[in-house]
Amino acid sequence: MNPFKQAPVIRQALIGTIKRTGNKALQVLGLSGELVDDVPLYQQAGFAAWLPKDAEVVMLPMSGRARNFVIVAGRDAVAVELSEGETVVYNQHGVELRLSKDKVKINTDLEVDGNIKATGDVSDKLGTMNQMRTVYNTHGHGNMGAAPPATKMGAYNAF
């Protein structure tokens, strides 16, 4: 029998559970109990996520070889509810960046390493920057030096 005329060996994708995490190669326990070491994690360009221990992953065999898997997808135990049309980027700590139809919502502190430019109002729970600017610009100075503003900043209700 000619070895080049044999039917190719096809091994299907496996679902497994992460047992040892890392940035590049992970250890995965297959549903059949097979433990696979040093499985590389392939992710979409421009996106990287740490897969926690016990996260479920989908592994594909490269060239049909049983010990030559790559991880192509994963999910952890964090349940994220989505509304129609929403996209959410989240981590295992529950921090979300939620893109909905007309706004972006971030559910944690935000640090920006650069400038912020807004074409609309910037506000906090007490008022807008424009309201604070108006109060500041209308405060007076007496003969004895600076007088406090006639209206306290933050005395406005936001929205």
GROMACS .gro file of C-alpha atoms in nm:
model
  159
    1MET     CA    1   0.000   0.000   0.000
    2ASN     CA    2   0.133   0.341  -0.098
    3PRO     CA    3   0.161   0.567   0.212
    4PHE     CA    4   0.089   0.875   0.001
    5LYS     CA    5  -0.252   0.740  -0.100
    6GLN     CA    6  -0.375   0.688   0.255
    7ALA     CA    7  -0.666   0.894   0.372
    8PRO     CA    8  -0.551   1.192   0.582
    9VAL     CA    9  -0.593   1.161   0.956
   10ILE     CA   10  -0.850   1.412   1.072
   11ARG     CA   11  -0.885   1.489   1.438
   12GLN     CA   12  -1.170   1.708   1.548
   13ALA     CA   13  -1.157   2.012   1.774
   14LEU     CA   14  -1.154   1.946   2.146
   15ILE     CA   15  -1.302   2.133   2.437
   16GLY     CA   16  -1.086   2.145   2.745
   17THR     CA   17  -1.032   2.320   3.075
   18ILE     CA   18  -0.728   2.532   3.162
   19LYS     CA   19  -0.527   2.374   3.444
   20ARG     CA   20  -0.214   2.592   3.429
   21THR     CA   21  -0.233   2.945   3.299
   22GLY     CA   22   0.028   3.167   3.139
   23ASN     CA   23   0.084   3.424   2.870
   24LYS     CA   24   0.203   3.192   2.596
   25ALA     CA   25   0.159   2.820   2.668
   26LEU     CA   26  -0.103   2.662   2.888
   27GLN     CA   27  -0.185   2.320   3.028
   28VAL     CA   28  -0.528   2.192   2.929
   29LEU     CA   29  -0.734   1.900   3.055
   30GLY     CA   30  -0.949   1.757   2.776
   31LEU     CA   31  -1.299   1.633   2.848
   32SER     CA   32  -1.171   1.279   2.794
   33GLY     CA   33  -0.920   1.327   3.078
   34GLU     CA   34  -0.624   1.381   2.844
   35LEU     CA   35  -0.376   1.633   2.990
   36VAL     CA   36  -0.198   1.839   2.722
   37ASP     CA   37   0.104   2.055   2.815
   38ASP     CA   38   0.243   2.367   2.650
   39VAL     CA   39  -0.059   2.444   2.435
   40PRO     CA   40  -0.009   2.782   2.263
   41LEU     CA   41  -0.287   3.038   2.285
   42TYR     CA   42  -0.381   3.207   1.958
   43GLN     CA   43  -0.585   3.528   1.985
   44GLN     CA   44  -0.708   3.788   1.741
   45ALA     CA   45  -0.440   4.045   1.648
   46GLY     CA   46  -0.470   4.353   1.869
   47PHE     CA   47  -0.646   4.164   2.147
   48ALA     CA   48  -0.497   3.972   2.437
   49ALA     CA   49  -0.673   3.822   2.736
   50TRP     CA   50  -0.550   3.618   3.031
   51LEU     CA   51  -0.745   3.295   3.051
   52PRO     CA   52  -0.795   3.198   3.417
   53LYS     CA   53  -0.762   2.849   3.558
   54ASP     CA   54  -1.074   2.638   3.489
   55ALA     CA   55  -1.172   2.847   3.185
   56GLU     CA   56  -1.313   2.641   2.898
   57VAL     CA   57  -1.119   2.649   2.573
   58VAL     CA   58  -1.154   2.518   2.219
   59MET     CA   59  -0.841   2.349   2.084
   60LEU     CA   60  -0.766   2.258   1.725
   61PRO     CA   61  -0.505   1.997   1.628
   62MET     CA   62  -0.245   2.128   1.387
   63SER     CA   63  -0.181   1.886   1.098
   64GLY     CA   64  -0.415   1.636   1.266
   65ARG     CA   65  -0.161   1.554   1.539
   66ALA     CA   66  -0.291   1.467   1.882
   67ARG     CA   67  -0.009   1.648   2.065
   68ASN     CA   68   0.006   1.954   1.842
   69PHE     CA   69  -0.292   2.160   1.961
   70VAL     CA   70  -0.348   2.534   1.961
   71ILE     CA   71  -0.612   2.717   2.163
   72VAL     CA   72  -0.832   2.930   1.938
   73ALA     CA   73  -1.109   3.037   2.174
   74GLY     CA   74  -1.181   3.050   2.544
   75ARG     CA   75  -1.442   3.157   2.793
   76ASP     CA   76  -1.442   3.184   3.166
   77ALA     CA   77  -1.712   3.155   3.430
   78VAL     CA   78  -1.801   3.527   3.422
   79ALA     CA   79  -2.154   3.560   3.284
   80VAL     CA   80  -2.210   3.880   3.087
   81GLU     CA   81  -2.561   3.975   2.985
   82LEU     CA   82  -2.594   4.160   2.655
   83SER     CA   83  -2.875   4.360   2.504
   84GLU     CA   84  -2.939   4.348   2.131
   85GLY     CA   85  -2.653   4.502   1.936
   86GLU     CA   86  -2.420   4.546   2.236
   87THR     CA   87  -2.053   4.455   2.250
   88VAL     CA   88  -1.871   4.410   2.579
   89VAL     CA   89  -1.502   4.376   2.654
   90TYR     CA   90  -1.457   4.249   3.008
   91ASN     CA   91  -1.210   4.076   3.236
   92GLN     CA   92  -1.238   3.811   3.507
   93HIS     CA   93  -1.263   4.084   3.774
   94GLY     CA   94  -1.593   4.216   3.636
   95VAL     CA   95  -1.456   4.536   3.479
   96GLU     CA   96  -1.647   4.613   3.159
   97LEU     CA   97  -1.621   4.837   2.858
   98ARG     CA   98  -1.972   4.824   2.714
   99LEU     CA   99  -2.054   4.957   2.367
  100SER     CA  100  -2.426   5.008   2.315
  101LYS     CA  101  -2.629   5.183   2.047
  102ASP     CA  102  -2.560   5.540   2.157
  103LYS     CA  103  -2.297   5.535   2.434
  104VAL     CA  104  -1.990   5.373   2.585
  105LYS     CA  105  -2.011   5.273   2.950
  106ILE     CA  106  -1.713   5.187   3.171
  107ASN     CA  107  -1.796   5.043   3.513
  108THR     CA  108  -1.474   5.129   3.696
  109ASP     CA  109  -1.221   5.409   3.747
  110LEU     CA  110  -1.074   5.544   3.426
  111GLU     CA  111  -0.714   5.651   3.376
  112VAL     CA  112  -0.622   5.831   3.057
  113ASP     CA  113  -0.262   5.861   2.946
  114GLY     CA  114  -0.313   6.159   2.717
  115ASN     CA  115  -0.548   6.444   2.643
  116ILE     CA  116  -0.925   6.430   2.657
  117LYS     CA  117  -1.126   6.644   2.419
  118ALA     CA  118  -1.503   6.663   2.440
  119THR     CA  119  -1.744   6.821   2.194
  120GLY     CA  120  -2.023   6.800   2.454
  121ASP     CA  121  -2.046   6.873   2.826
  122VAL     CA  122  -1.815   6.715   3.081
  123SER     CA  123  -1.992   6.659   3.411
  124ASP     CA  124  -1.983   6.483   3.744
  125LYS     CA  125  -2.257   6.418   3.999
  126LEU     CA  126  -2.268   6.786   4.101
  127GLY     CA  127  -2.264   6.968   3.769
  128THR     CA  128  -2.091   7.037   3.441
  129MET     CA  129  -1.755   7.202   3.381
  130ASN     CA  130  -1.940   7.480   3.199
  131GLN     CA  131  -2.149   7.549   3.511
  132MET     CA  132  -1.834   7.559   3.726
  133ARG     CA  133  -1.666   7.792   3.478
  134THR     CA  134  -1.968   8.026   3.491
  135VAL     CA  135  -1.955   8.039   3.873
  136TYR     CA  136  -1.581   8.103   3.870
  137ASN     CA  137  -1.604   8.377   3.608
  138THR     CA  138  -1.874   8.566   3.801
  139HIS     CA  139  -1.704   8.568   4.141
  140GLY     CA  140  -1.582   8.906   4.262
  141HIS     CA  141  -1.273   9.051   4.429
  142GLY     CA  142  -1.305   9.312   4.702
  143ASN     CA  143  -1.056   9.571   4.829
  144MET     CA  144  -0.922   9.320   5.083
  145GLY     CA  145  -0.816   9.060   4.822
  146ALA     CA  146  -1.001   8.771   4.673
  147ALA     CA  147  -1.359   8.723   4.784
  148PRO     CA  148  -1.519   8.382   4.776
  149PRO     CA  149  -1.755   8.312   4.486
  150ALA     CA  150  -2.109   8.433   4.538
  151THR     CA  151  -2.231   8.087   4.439
  152LYS     CA  152  -2.056   7.773   4.555
  153MET     CA  153  -1.928   7.548   4.278
  154GLY     CA  154  -2.116   7.220   4.259
  155ALA     CA  155  -2.442   7.381   4.370
  156TYR     CA  156  -2.601   7.278   4.041
  157ASN     CA  157  -2.760   6.947   3.965
  158ALA     CA  158  -2.604   6.754   3.679
  159PHE     CA  159  -2.848   6.656   3.408
   0.00000   0.00000   0.00000
